Amino acid sequence: EAGVAQSPRYKIIEKRQSVAFWCNPISGHATLYWYQQILGQGPKLLIQFQNNGVVDDSQLPKDRFSAERLKGVDSTLKIQPAKLEDSAVYLCASSLVGSGTKTQYFGPGTRLLVL
Amino acid sequence: DQQVKQNSPSLSVQEGRISILNCDYTNSMFDYFLWYKKYPAEGPTFLISISSIKDKNEDGRFTVFLNKSAKHLSLHIVPSQPGDSAVYFCAASAQSNTGKLIFGQGTTLQVKP
């Protein structure tokens, strides 16, 4: 079974530029998550989708971050404009609906450096 | 407000000995706890989990213990192997809160041959 796919793996941009990350979850997983992991910290949830609907985006900086999952499968996370403090690893995860275990499976992440 | 805390940033143990990683939480609504392992340049990998109705769960060399009264859980690895060297994250979720995971800061485990 294929795991969670993410691209690109690395991205370097200058502040005020825009950037987009892509995620394809495990087949059949209806729930998709985007996390931000700053160096030395644990992952922090940015947004959670159930199919193509948003379940939780309370910690998403909506003035610069946006995410969509139009067809309920793959998802895109965008930052516009980027700030220095956005330098982090952006992780995508997915899980089964109604599994009761809440186990999330993570992709390899996209490492973003904002200069 | 850090609801899940891993107070030891790093741990070093000898191969073959026991590794004990600790995690404390503050939110009494948490009812499911997980441990993830992370190697450099990879995403976190699910290791083991425990529901709040249990106090112990075992999977091979890995055992997780939950002490609800103390709001504390620990991960035991016996025997430790060099391949276990990684960052370990504790995470917690609450059924009433969409099931989102709250992670600790992580503990870097080094197992010396």
Short mmCIF file of C-alpha atoms in Angstrom, two decimals:
data_model
loop_
_atom_site.label_atom_id
_atom_site.label_comp_id
_atom_site.label_asym_id
_atom_site.label_seq_id
_atom_site.Cartn_x
_atom_site.Cartn_y
_atom_site.Cartn_z
CA GLU A 1 0.00 0.00 0.00
CA ALA A 2 1.40 3.38 -1.02
CA GLY A 3 1.97 5.88 1.77
CA VAL A 4 1.22 9.58 1.95
CA ALA A 5 2.95 11.41 -0.89
CA GLN A 6 4.18 15.00 -0.66
CA SER A 7 5.95 17.35 -3.05
CA PRO A 8 8.23 19.13 -3.29
CA ARG A 9 10.58 17.74 -0.63
CA TYR A 10 12.53 20.96 -0.30
CA LYS A 11 11.81 24.57 -1.17
CA ILE A 12 13.82 27.76 -0.70
CA ILE A 13 12.11 31.11 -1.30
CA GLU A 14 12.58 34.72 -0.33
CA LYS A 15 10.25 36.46 2.08
CA ARG A 16 7.10 37.90 0.53
CA GLN A 17 7.13 35.25 -2.21
CA SER A 18 4.42 32.62 -2.47
CA VAL A 19 4.76 28.84 -2.27
CA ALA A 20 2.50 25.81 -2.60
CA PHE A 21 2.78 22.29 -1.27
CA TRP A 22 0.94 19.21 -2.53
CA CYS A 23 -0.22 16.11 -0.67
CA ASN A 24 -1.84 12.86 -1.80
CA PRO A 25 -3.14 10.79 1.12
CA ILE A 26 -3.31 7.03 1.46
CA SER A 27 -6.03 5.63 -0.79
CA GLY A 28 -9.34 5.45 1.01
CA HIS A 29 -8.38 7.83 3.80
CA ALA A 30 -11.08 10.46 4.06
CA THR A 31 -9.38 12.61 6.67
CA LEU A 32 -6.37 14.72 5.73
CA TYR A 33 -4.23 16.93 7.98
CA TRP A 34 -1.59 19.59 7.41
CA TYR A 35 0.93 20.17 10.20
CA GLN A 36 3.71 22.69 10.65
CA GLN A 37 6.81 21.51 12.48
CA ILE A 38 9.28 24.18 13.54
CA LEU A 39 12.76 23.00 14.44
CA GLY A 40 12.89 21.67 17.99
CA GLN A 41 9.12 21.47 18.37
CA GLY A 42 6.45 18.89 17.80
CA PRO A 43 4.11 19.09 14.80
CA LYS A 44 1.28 21.62 15.16
CA LEU A 45 -2.01 21.10 13.33
CA LEU A 46 -2.80 23.79 10.76
CA ILE A 47 -5.92 22.38 9.13
CA GLN A 48 -7.97 19.18 9.07
CA PHE A 49 -10.21 18.06 6.20
CA GLN A 50 -12.90 15.40 6.18
CA ASN A 51 -13.39 14.58 2.49
CA ASN A 52 -13.51 18.07 0.95
CA GLY A 53 -14.84 19.88 4.03
CA VAL A 54 -12.83 21.71 6.66
CA VAL A 55 -13.16 20.23 10.16
CA ASP A 56 -10.64 22.39 12.02
CA ASP A 57 -8.62 25.39 10.81
CA SER A 58 -8.43 27.22 14.12
CA GLN A 59 -4.62 27.43 14.03
CA LEU A 60 -4.25 28.32 10.36
CA PRO A 61 -2.94 31.91 9.86
CA LYS A 62 -5.67 32.73 7.39
CA ASP A 63 -4.22 36.07 6.36
CA ARG A 64 -1.40 34.25 4.56
CA PHE A 65 -2.13 30.52 4.56
CA SER A 66 -4.81 28.75 2.54
CA ALA A 67 -5.57 25.11 1.83
CA GLU A 68 -7.99 23.22 -0.34
CA ARG A 69 -9.05 19.67 -1.02
CA LEU A 70 -11.50 20.20 -3.85
CA LYS A 71 -12.24 16.60 -4.83
CA GLY A 72 -11.76 15.09 -1.41
CA VAL A 73 -8.53 13.34 -2.36
CA ASP A 74 -5.33 15.33 -2.80
CA SER A 75 -4.73 18.68 -1.16
CA THR A 76 -2.73 21.86 -1.64
CA LEU A 77 -1.41 24.19 1.07
CA LYS A 78 -0.37 27.69 0.02
CA ILE A 79 1.52 30.48 1.75
CA GLN A 80 1.25 33.99 0.32
CA PRO A 81 3.23 36.05 1.21
CA ALA A 82 5.81 34.02 3.12
CA LYS A 83 7.54 35.33 6.23
CA LEU A 84 10.85 34.30 7.77
CA GLU A 85 9.03 32.55 10.62
CA ASP A 86 7.30 30.23 8.14
CA SER A 87 10.55 28.30 7.78
CA ALA A 88 9.57 24.83 8.94
CA VAL A 89 8.72 21.32 7.78
CA TYR A 90 5.17 21.01 6.49
CA LEU A 91 3.78 17.56 7.11
CA CYS A 92 0.71 16.00 5.59
CA ALA A 93 -1.05 13.10 7.29
CA SER A 94 -4.16 11.02 6.64
CA SER A 95 -6.40 8.68 8.57
CA LEU A 96 -9.44 6.45 8.08
CA VAL A 97 -12.85 7.79 9.01
CA GLY A 98 -14.50 5.96 11.84
CA SER A 99 -11.48 3.81 12.58
CA GLY A 100 -11.79 4.71 16.25
CA THR A 101 -8.06 4.64 16.63
CA LYS A 102 -7.27 8.12 15.35
CA THR A 103 -3.95 6.83 14.05
CA GLN A 104 -2.56 9.25 11.51
CA TYR A 105 -0.04 8.29 8.85
CA PHE A 106 2.46 10.93 7.81
CA GLY A 107 4.17 11.79 4.58
CA PRO A 108 7.89 12.69 4.37
CA GLY A 109 7.21 16.41 4.64
CA THR A 110 8.26 19.50 2.71
CA ARG A 111 11.15 21.43 4.21
CA LEU A 112 10.65 25.16 3.60
CA LEU A 113 13.35 27.77 4.07
CA VAL A 114 12.36 31.42 3.79
CA LEU A 115 15.28 33.82 3.31
CA ASP B 1 -0.26 26.53 26.89
CA GLN B 2 1.54 23.26 26.21
CA GLN B 3 -0.91 20.45 26.85
CA VAL B 4 1.57 17.65 26.10
CA LYS B 5 5.09 17.87 27.46
CA GLN B 6 8.19 15.78 26.99
CA ASN B 7 10.57 17.26 29.53
CA SER B 8 13.67 15.34 28.46
CA PRO B 9 15.04 16.69 25.16
CA SER B 10 17.47 13.78 24.86
CA LEU B 11 18.27 10.33 26.21
CA SER B 12 21.30 8.11 25.70
CA VAL B 13 21.32 4.39 26.51
CA GLN B 14 23.54 1.40 25.83
CA GLU B 15 22.48 -1.21 23.31
CA GLY B 16 20.58 -4.04 24.98
CA ARG B 17 19.43 -1.91 27.92
CA ILE B 18 15.98 -0.44 28.52
CA SER B 19 15.01 2.98 27.14
CA ILE B 20 12.28 4.84 29.00
CA LEU B 21 10.75 7.92 27.41
CA ASN B 22 8.31 10.01 29.41
CA CYS B 23 5.39 12.26 28.56
CA ASP B 24 3.06 14.37 30.70
CA TYR B 25 -0.25 15.92 29.74
CA THR B 26 -2.57 18.45 31.33
CA ASN B 27 -5.91 18.01 29.54
CA SER B 28 -8.09 15.45 31.30
CA MET B 29 -10.26 15.19 28.16
CA PHE B 30 -7.51 13.33 26.29
CA ASP B 31 -8.60 9.73 25.76
CA TYR B 32 -6.14 8.37 23.23
CA PHE B 33 -2.36 8.53 23.23
CA LEU B 34 0.20 7.67 20.59
CA TRP B 35 3.95 7.47 20.16
CA TYR B 36 5.60 8.33 16.89
CA LYS B 37 9.20 7.82 15.85
CA LYS B 38 10.94 10.18 13.46
CA TYR B 39 14.18 9.74 11.55
CA PRO B 40 15.92 12.75 9.97
CA ALA B 41 14.37 13.90 6.68
CA GLU B 42 11.39 11.55 7.11
CA GLY B 43 7.88 12.01 8.41
CA PRO B 44 6.84 10.65 11.83
CA THR B 45 6.07 6.92 11.83
CA PHE B 46 3.36 5.51 14.07
CA LEU B 47 4.82 3.24 16.74
CA ILE B 48 2.25 2.32 19.37
CA SER B 49 -0.91 3.69 20.95
CA ILE B 50 -3.06 3.30 24.05
CA SER B 51 -6.65 4.11 24.89
CA SER B 52 -7.52 5.72 28.21
CA ILE B 53 -9.46 2.61 29.22
CA LYS B 54 -6.20 0.70 29.42
CA ASP B 55 -3.06 1.18 31.47
CA LYS B 56 -0.67 -0.86 29.37
CA ASN B 57 -0.22 -1.84 25.74
CA GLU B 58 2.58 -3.99 24.43
CA ASP B 59 3.88 -4.59 20.91
CA GLY B 60 7.08 -6.57 20.65
CA ARG B 61 9.91 -4.61 22.20
CA PHE B 62 7.70 -1.57 22.79
CA THR B 63 5.37 -1.08 25.75
CA VAL B 64 3.38 2.03 26.61
CA PHE B 65 2.18 2.64 30.16
CA LEU B 66 -0.57 5.10 31.04
CA ASN B 67 -1.11 6.55 34.54
CA LYS B 68 -4.28 8.61 34.26
CA SER B 69 -4.24 9.88 37.82
CA ALA B 70 -0.78 11.32 37.29
CA LYS B 71 -1.54 12.33 33.68
CA HIS B 72 1.63 10.58 32.66
CA LEU B 73 2.61 8.04 30.05
CA SER B 74 5.85 6.36 29.23
CA LEU B 75 7.32 4.31 26.40
CA HIS B 76 9.61 1.42 27.27
CA ILE B 77 11.90 -0.11 24.65
CA VAL B 78 13.48 -3.41 25.65
CA PRO B 79 16.05 -4.29 24.51
CA SER B 80 17.20 -1.07 22.88
CA GLN B 81 18.89 -1.34 19.50
CA PRO B 82 21.04 1.17 17.56
CA GLY B 83 18.28 1.37 14.93
CA ASP B 84 15.98 2.79 17.59
CA SER B 85 18.01 6.01 17.58
CA ALA B 86 15.51 8.67 16.49
CA VAL B 87 13.27 11.44 17.80
CA TYR B 88 10.23 10.14 19.66
CA PHE B 89 7.04 12.19 19.86
CA CYS B 90 4.22 11.64 22.28
CA ALA B 91 0.77 12.74 21.04
CA ALA B 92 -2.68 12.90 22.55
CA SER B 93 -6.21 13.35 21.28
CA ALA B 94 -9.71 13.83 22.66
CA GLN B 95 -12.76 12.15 21.15
CA SER B 96 -14.72 15.35 21.72
CA ASN B 97 -12.24 17.48 19.80
CA THR B 98 -12.32 16.16 16.22
CA GLY B 99 -9.59 13.71 17.15
CA LYS B 100 -6.80 16.12 16.30
CA LEU B 101 -3.41 15.22 17.73
CA ILE B 102 -1.52 17.44 20.17
CA PHE B 103 2.18 16.65 20.09
CA GLY B 104 4.94 17.00 22.66
CA GLN B 105 8.28 18.57 21.76
CA GLY B 106 10.00 15.25 21.19
CA THR B 107 12.86 13.33 22.86
CA THR B 108 15.97 12.38 20.92
CA LEU B 109 17.02 8.85 21.76
CA GLN B 110 20.55 7.69 21.06
CA VAL B 111 21.32 4.01 21.47
CA LYS B 112 25.05 3.37 21.65
CA PRO B 113 26.50 0.06 20.35
#
